Short mmCIF file of C-alpha atoms in Angstrom, two decimals:
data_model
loop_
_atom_site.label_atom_id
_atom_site.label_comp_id
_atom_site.label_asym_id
_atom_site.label_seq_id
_atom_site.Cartn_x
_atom_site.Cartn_y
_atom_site.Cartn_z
CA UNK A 1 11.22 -16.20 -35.80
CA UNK A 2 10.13 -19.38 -37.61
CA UNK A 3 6.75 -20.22 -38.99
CA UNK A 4 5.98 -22.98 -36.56
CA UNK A 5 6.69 -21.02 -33.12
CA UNK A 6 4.50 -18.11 -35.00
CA UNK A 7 1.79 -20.34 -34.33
CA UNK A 8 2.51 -21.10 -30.81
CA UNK A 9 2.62 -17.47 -30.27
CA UNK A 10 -0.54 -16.67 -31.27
CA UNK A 11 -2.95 -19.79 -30.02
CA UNK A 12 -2.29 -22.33 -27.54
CA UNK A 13 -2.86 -25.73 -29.19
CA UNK A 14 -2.98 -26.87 -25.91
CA UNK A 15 -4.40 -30.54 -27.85
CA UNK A 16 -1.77 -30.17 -30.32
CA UNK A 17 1.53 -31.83 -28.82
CA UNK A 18 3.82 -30.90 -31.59
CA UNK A 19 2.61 -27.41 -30.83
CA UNK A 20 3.04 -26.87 -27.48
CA UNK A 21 6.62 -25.35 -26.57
CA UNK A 22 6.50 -23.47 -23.25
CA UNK A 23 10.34 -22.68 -23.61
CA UNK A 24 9.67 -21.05 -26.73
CA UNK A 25 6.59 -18.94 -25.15
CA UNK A 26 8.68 -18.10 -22.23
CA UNK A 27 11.13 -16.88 -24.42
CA UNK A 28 8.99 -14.30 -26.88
CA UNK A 29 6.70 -13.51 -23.96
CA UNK A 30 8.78 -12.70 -21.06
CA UNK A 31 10.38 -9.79 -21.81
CA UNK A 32 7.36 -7.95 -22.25
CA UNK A 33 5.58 -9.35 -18.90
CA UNK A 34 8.70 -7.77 -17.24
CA UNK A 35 8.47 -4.71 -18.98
CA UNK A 36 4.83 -4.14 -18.26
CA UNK A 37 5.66 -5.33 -14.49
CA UNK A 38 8.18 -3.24 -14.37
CA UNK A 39 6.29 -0.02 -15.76
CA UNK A 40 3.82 -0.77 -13.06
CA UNK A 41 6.03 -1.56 -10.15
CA UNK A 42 9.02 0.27 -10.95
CA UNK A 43 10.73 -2.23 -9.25
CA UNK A 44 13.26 -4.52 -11.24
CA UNK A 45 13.04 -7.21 -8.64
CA UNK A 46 9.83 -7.17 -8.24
CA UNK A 47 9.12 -7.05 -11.72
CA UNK A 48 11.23 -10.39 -12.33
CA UNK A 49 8.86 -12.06 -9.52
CA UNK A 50 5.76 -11.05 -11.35
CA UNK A 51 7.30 -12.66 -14.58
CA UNK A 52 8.64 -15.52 -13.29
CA UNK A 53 4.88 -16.24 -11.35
CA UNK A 54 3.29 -15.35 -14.45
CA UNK A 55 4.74 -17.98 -16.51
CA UNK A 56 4.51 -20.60 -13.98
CA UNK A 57 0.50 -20.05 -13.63
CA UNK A 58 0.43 -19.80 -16.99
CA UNK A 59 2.28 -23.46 -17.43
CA UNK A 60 -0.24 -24.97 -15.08
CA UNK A 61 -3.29 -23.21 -16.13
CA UNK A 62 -2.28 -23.90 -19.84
CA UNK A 63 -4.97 -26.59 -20.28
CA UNK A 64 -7.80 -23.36 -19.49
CA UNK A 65 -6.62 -21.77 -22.45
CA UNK A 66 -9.17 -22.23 -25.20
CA UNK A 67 -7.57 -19.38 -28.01
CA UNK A 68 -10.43 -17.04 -27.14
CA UNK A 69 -7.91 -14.64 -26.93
CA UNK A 70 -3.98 -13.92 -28.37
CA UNK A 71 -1.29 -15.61 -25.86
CA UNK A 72 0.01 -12.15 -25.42
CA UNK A 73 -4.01 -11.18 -24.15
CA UNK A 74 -3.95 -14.21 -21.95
CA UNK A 75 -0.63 -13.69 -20.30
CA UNK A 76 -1.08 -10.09 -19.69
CA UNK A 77 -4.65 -10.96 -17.68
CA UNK A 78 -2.50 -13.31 -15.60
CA UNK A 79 0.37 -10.21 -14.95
CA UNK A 80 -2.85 -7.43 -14.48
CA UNK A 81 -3.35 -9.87 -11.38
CA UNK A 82 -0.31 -10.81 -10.04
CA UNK A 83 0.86 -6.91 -10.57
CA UNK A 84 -2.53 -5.87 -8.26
CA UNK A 85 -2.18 -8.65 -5.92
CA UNK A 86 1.59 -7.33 -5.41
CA UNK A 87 0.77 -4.00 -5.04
CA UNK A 88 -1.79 -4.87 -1.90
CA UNK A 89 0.94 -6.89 -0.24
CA UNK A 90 3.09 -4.01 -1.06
CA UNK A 91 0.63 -1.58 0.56
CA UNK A 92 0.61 -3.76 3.73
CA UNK A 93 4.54 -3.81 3.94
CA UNK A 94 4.37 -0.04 4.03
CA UNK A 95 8.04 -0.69 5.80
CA UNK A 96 9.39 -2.19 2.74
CA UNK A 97 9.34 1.42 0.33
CA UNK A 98 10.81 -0.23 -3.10
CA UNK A 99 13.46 2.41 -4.71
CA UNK A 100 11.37 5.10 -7.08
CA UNK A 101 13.18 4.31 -10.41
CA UNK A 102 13.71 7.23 -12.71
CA UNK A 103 13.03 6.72 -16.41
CA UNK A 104 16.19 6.68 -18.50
CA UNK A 105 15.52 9.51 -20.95
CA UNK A 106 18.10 8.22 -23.86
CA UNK A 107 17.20 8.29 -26.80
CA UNK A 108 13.54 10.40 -26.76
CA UNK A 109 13.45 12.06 -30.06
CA UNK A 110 17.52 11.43 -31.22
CA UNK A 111 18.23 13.61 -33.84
CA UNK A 112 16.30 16.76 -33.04
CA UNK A 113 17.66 20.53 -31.66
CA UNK A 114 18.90 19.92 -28.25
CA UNK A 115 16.15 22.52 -27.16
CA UNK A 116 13.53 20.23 -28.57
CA UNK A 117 15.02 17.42 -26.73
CA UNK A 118 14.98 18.89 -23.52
CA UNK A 119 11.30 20.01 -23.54
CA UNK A 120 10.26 16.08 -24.96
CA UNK A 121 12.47 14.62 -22.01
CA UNK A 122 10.43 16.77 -19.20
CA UNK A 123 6.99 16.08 -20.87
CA UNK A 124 7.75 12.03 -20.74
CA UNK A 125 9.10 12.36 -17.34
CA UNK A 126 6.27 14.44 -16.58
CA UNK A 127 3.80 11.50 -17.96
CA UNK A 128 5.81 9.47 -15.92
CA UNK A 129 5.62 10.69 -12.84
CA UNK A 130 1.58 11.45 -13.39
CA UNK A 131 1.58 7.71 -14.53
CA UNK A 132 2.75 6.76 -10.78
CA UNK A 133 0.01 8.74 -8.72
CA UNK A 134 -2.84 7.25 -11.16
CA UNK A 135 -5.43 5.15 -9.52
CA UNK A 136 -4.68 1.66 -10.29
CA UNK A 137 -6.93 0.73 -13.13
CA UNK A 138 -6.05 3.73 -15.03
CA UNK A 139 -2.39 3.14 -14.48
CA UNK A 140 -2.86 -0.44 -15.49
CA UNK A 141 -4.89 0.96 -18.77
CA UNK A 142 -2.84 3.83 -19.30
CA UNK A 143 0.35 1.24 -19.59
CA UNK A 144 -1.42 -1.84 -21.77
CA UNK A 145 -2.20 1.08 -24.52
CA UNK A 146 0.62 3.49 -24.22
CA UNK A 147 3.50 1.26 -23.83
CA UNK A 148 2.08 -2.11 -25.17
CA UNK A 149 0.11 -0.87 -27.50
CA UNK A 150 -2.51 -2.93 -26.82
CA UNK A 151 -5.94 -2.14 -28.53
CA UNK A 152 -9.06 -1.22 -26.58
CA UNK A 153 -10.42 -4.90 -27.27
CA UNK A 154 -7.08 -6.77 -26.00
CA UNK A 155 -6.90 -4.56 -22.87
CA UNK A 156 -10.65 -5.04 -22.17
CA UNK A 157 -10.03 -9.09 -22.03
CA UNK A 158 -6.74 -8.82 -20.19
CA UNK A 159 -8.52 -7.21 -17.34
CA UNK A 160 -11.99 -8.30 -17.75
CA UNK A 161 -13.35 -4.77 -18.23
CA UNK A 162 -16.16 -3.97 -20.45
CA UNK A 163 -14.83 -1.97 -23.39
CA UNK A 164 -17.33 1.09 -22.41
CA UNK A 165 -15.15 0.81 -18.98
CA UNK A 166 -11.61 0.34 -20.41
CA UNK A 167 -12.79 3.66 -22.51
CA UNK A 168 -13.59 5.42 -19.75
CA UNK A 169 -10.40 4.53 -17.40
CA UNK A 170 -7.99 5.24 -20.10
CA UNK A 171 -9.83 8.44 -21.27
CA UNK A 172 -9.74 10.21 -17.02
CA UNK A 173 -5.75 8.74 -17.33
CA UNK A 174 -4.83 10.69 -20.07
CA UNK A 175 -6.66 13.45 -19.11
CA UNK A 176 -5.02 13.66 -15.73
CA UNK A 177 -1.86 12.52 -16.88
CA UNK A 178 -2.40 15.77 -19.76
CA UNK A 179 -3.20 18.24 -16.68
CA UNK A 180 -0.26 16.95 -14.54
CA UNK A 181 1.99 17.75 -17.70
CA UNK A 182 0.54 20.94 -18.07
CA UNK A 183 1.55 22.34 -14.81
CA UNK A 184 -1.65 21.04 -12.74
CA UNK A 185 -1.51 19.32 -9.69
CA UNK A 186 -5.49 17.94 -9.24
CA UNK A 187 -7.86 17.10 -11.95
CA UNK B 1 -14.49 29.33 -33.97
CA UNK B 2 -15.12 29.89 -30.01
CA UNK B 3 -11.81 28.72 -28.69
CA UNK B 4 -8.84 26.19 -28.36
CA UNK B 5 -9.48 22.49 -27.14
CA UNK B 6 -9.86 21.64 -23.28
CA UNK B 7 -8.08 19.15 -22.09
CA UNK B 8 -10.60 16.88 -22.07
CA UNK B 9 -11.25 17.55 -25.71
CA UNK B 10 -7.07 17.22 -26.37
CA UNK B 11 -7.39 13.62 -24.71
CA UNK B 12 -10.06 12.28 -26.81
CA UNK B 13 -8.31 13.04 -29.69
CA UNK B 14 -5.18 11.65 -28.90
CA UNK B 15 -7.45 8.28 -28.18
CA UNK B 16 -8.71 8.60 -31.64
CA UNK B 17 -12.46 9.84 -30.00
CA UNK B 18 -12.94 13.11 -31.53
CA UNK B 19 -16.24 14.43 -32.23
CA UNK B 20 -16.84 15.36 -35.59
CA UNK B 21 -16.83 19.07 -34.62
CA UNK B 22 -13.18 18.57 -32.68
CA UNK B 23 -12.30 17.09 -36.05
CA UNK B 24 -12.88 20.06 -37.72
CA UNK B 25 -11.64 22.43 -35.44
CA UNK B 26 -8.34 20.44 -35.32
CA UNK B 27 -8.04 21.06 -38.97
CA UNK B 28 -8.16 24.61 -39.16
CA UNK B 29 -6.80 24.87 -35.66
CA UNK B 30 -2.61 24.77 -35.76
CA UNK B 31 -2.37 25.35 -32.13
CA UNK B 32 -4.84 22.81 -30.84
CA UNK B 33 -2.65 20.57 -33.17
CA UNK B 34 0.14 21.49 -31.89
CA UNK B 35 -1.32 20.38 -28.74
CA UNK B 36 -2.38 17.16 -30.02
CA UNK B 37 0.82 16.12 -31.91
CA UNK B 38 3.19 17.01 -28.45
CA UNK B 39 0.90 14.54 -26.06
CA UNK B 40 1.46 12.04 -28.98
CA UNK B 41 5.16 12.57 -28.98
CA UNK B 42 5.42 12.33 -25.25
CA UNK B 43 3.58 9.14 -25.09
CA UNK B 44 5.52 7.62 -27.67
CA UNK B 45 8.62 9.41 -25.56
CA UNK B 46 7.25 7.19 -22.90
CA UNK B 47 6.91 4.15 -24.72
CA UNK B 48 9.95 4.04 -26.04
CA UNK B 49 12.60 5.27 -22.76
CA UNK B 50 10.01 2.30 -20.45
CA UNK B 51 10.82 -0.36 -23.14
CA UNK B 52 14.60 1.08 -23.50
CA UNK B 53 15.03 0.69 -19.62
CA UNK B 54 13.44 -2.74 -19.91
CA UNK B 55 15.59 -4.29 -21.68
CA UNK B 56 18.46 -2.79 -20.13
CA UNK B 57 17.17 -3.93 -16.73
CA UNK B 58 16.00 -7.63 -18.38
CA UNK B 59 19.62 -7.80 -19.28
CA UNK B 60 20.45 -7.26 -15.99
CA UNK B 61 18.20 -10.12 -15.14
CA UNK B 62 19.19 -12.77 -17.54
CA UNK B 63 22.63 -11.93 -16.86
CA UNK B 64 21.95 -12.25 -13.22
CA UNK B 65 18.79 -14.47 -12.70
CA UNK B 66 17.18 -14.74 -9.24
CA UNK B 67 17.01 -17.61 -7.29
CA UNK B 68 13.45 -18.77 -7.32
CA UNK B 69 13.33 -19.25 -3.83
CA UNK B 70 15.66 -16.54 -2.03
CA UNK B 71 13.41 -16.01 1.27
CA UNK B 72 13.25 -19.35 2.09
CA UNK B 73 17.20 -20.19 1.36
CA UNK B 74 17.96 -17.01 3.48
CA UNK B 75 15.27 -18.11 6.23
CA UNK B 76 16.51 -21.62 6.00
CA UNK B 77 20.69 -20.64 6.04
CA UNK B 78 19.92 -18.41 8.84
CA UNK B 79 18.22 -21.46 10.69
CA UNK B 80 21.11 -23.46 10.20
CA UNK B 81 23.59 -20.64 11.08
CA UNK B 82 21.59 -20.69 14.58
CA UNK B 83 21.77 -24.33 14.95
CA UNK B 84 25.39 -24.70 14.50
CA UNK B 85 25.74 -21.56 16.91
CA UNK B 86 24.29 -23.42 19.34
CA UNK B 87 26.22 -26.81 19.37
CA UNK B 88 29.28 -25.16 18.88
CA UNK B 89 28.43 -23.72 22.35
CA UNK B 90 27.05 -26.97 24.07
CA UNK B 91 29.86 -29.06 22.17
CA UNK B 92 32.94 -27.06 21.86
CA UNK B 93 34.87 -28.65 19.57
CA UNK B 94 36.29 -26.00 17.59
CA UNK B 95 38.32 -25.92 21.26
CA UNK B 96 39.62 -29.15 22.45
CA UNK B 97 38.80 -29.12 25.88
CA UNK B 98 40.70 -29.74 28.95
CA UNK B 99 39.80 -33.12 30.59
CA UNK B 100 38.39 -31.20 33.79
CA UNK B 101 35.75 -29.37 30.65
CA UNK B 102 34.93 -32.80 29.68
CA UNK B 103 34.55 -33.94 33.06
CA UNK B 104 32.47 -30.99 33.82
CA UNK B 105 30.38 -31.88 30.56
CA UNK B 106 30.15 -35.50 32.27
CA UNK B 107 28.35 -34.22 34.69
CA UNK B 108 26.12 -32.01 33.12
CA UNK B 109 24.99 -35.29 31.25
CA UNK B 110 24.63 -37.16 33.89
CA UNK B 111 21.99 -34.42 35.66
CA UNK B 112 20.41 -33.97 32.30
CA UNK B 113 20.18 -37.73 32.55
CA UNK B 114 18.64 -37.48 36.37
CA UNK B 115 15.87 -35.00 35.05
CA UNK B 116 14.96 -36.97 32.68
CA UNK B 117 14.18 -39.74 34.31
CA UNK B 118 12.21 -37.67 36.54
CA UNK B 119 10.34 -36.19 34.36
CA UNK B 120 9.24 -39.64 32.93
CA UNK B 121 8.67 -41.13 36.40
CA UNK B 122 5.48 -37.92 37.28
CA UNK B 123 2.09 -39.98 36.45
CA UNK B 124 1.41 -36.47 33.91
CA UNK B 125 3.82 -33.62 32.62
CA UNK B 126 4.90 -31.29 35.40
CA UNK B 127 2.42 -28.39 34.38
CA UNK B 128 -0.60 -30.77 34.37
CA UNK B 129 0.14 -31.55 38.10
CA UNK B 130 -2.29 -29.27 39.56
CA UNK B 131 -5.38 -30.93 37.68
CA UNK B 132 -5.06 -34.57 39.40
CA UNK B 133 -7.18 -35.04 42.24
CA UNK B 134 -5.27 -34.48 45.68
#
């Protein structure tokens, strides 16, 4: 990626004209708001709703920006919303059951014994399926530090948590999600 | 040494909390590290399958994108679906009709026409009737 769209990437100099090129940020950021949609909602259409929404919002709320936080930060708030409002509409439209989307194991661990393989593949689709039944600000931790490897700080000003809080969801996740891998079926 | 982590004690290491004691213990420990070290893989085993089925299914979607508005184009095809429905029934001219149907359809104007006039001639609309004073 070149220097200049570097910068857009990581500050929105909303003031600076020359630096502002939404195409460019809805190209590098994208993706990853439909990847963390879609580890929340398992839902590939709903995911590309929640991505879509999340860029328009983010086009007309681009003035609010002030760069107290990475673009990556700022979008992710804007998903952690969308993604909760969706899942209370979702609730409501307990008629509408979305498909429960397996994880793809390719790929875990390439290289290894085929034993070791196997027992990696059940453990992740054992965190996965743990990952589903958490409550939904540990899920919504859980995700922002285990598959976008966010930082404690980032997730704490994507959701608007304290940092003492986003500690203590993401600590009873992976401690449940641990127990549920273990054999366990409550914490 | 009194015994292997907890669970609780496992988690906080993989989040980097550890007490200093846990620390320890995890040193000398190769079964508590064992522990630690196979929740690490099978996070990052998570990380990487989600973000492998991402971009499959983001593929997908660029390949494929969504209309932004889908309800409302189905809601509003399925409007005009009904609409057409119903003049082809009222007007059929998918069937040229004999001149006795148009003479029949004529008619049916002409009554249409009849009501409507009376309906304009009542001093209020017909439901409203019962409120004027007698």
């Amino acid at each position: 990626m070149k220097q200049a769209s570097t910068t857009v990437m990581t500050g929105f100099e909303y003031s600076d004209e020359s630096a502002l090129d939404f195409e460019r940020i809805v190209e590098f950021y994208r993706p990853r708001i439909f990847r963390f949609a879609l580890a929340s909602l398992r839902d590939r259409d709903s995911a590309e709703t929640i991505a879509q929404d999340c860029m328009l919002k983010a086009y007309s709320a681009a003035a609010g920006f002030r760069g107290d936080c990475s673009m990556q930060t700022w979008l992710m708030g804007i998903a952690v919303n969308l993604i909760r409002d969706h899942m209370r509409n979702r609730r409501l439209r307990f008629w509408k059951r979305t498909r429960a989307a397996p994880l793809p194991p390719e790929r875990i661990a390439g290289g290894e014994s085929p034993e070791s393989i196997a027992v990696l593949r059940q453990q992740v689709e054992s965190v996965w399926s743990a990952a589903e039944h958490l409550p939904e600000r540990q899920r919504t931790v859980f995700l922002l530090r285990f598959v976008e490897d966010m930082d404690i700080l980032e997730i704490a000003a994507a959701t608007g948590m304290k940092e003492g809080t986003v500690k203590t969801h993401l600590f009873r996740a992976l401690r449940t999600v641990r127990f549920r891998m273990k054999g366990g079926t409550t914490v | 040494m009194t015994g292997h982590l907890d669970h609780d004690r496992i988690s906080l290491s993989v989040l980097g909390e550890a007490s200093d004691a846990d620390r320890a213990h995890l040193a000398a420990c190769p079964v508590c590290r064992a522990e630690v070290e196979q929740f690490e893989q099978a996070l990052q085993g998570l990380r990487s399958s989600v973000r492998e089925w991402s971009d499959r299914e983001f593929a997908g979607v660029s390949a494929d994108p969504k209309p932004l508005y889908r309800p409302a184009l189905t809601a509003g095809s399925m409007a005009v679906l009904a609409l057409l429905s119903l003049l082809a029934l009222k007007f059929p001219i998918l069937h040229p009709a004999a001149s006795g149907s148009v003479a029949t359809a004529d008619y049916n104007d002409a009554d249409l026409l009849a009501q409507v006039n009376a309906d304009l001639a009542r001093p209020v609309p017909k439901g409203m009737e019962t409120l004027l004073p007698r």
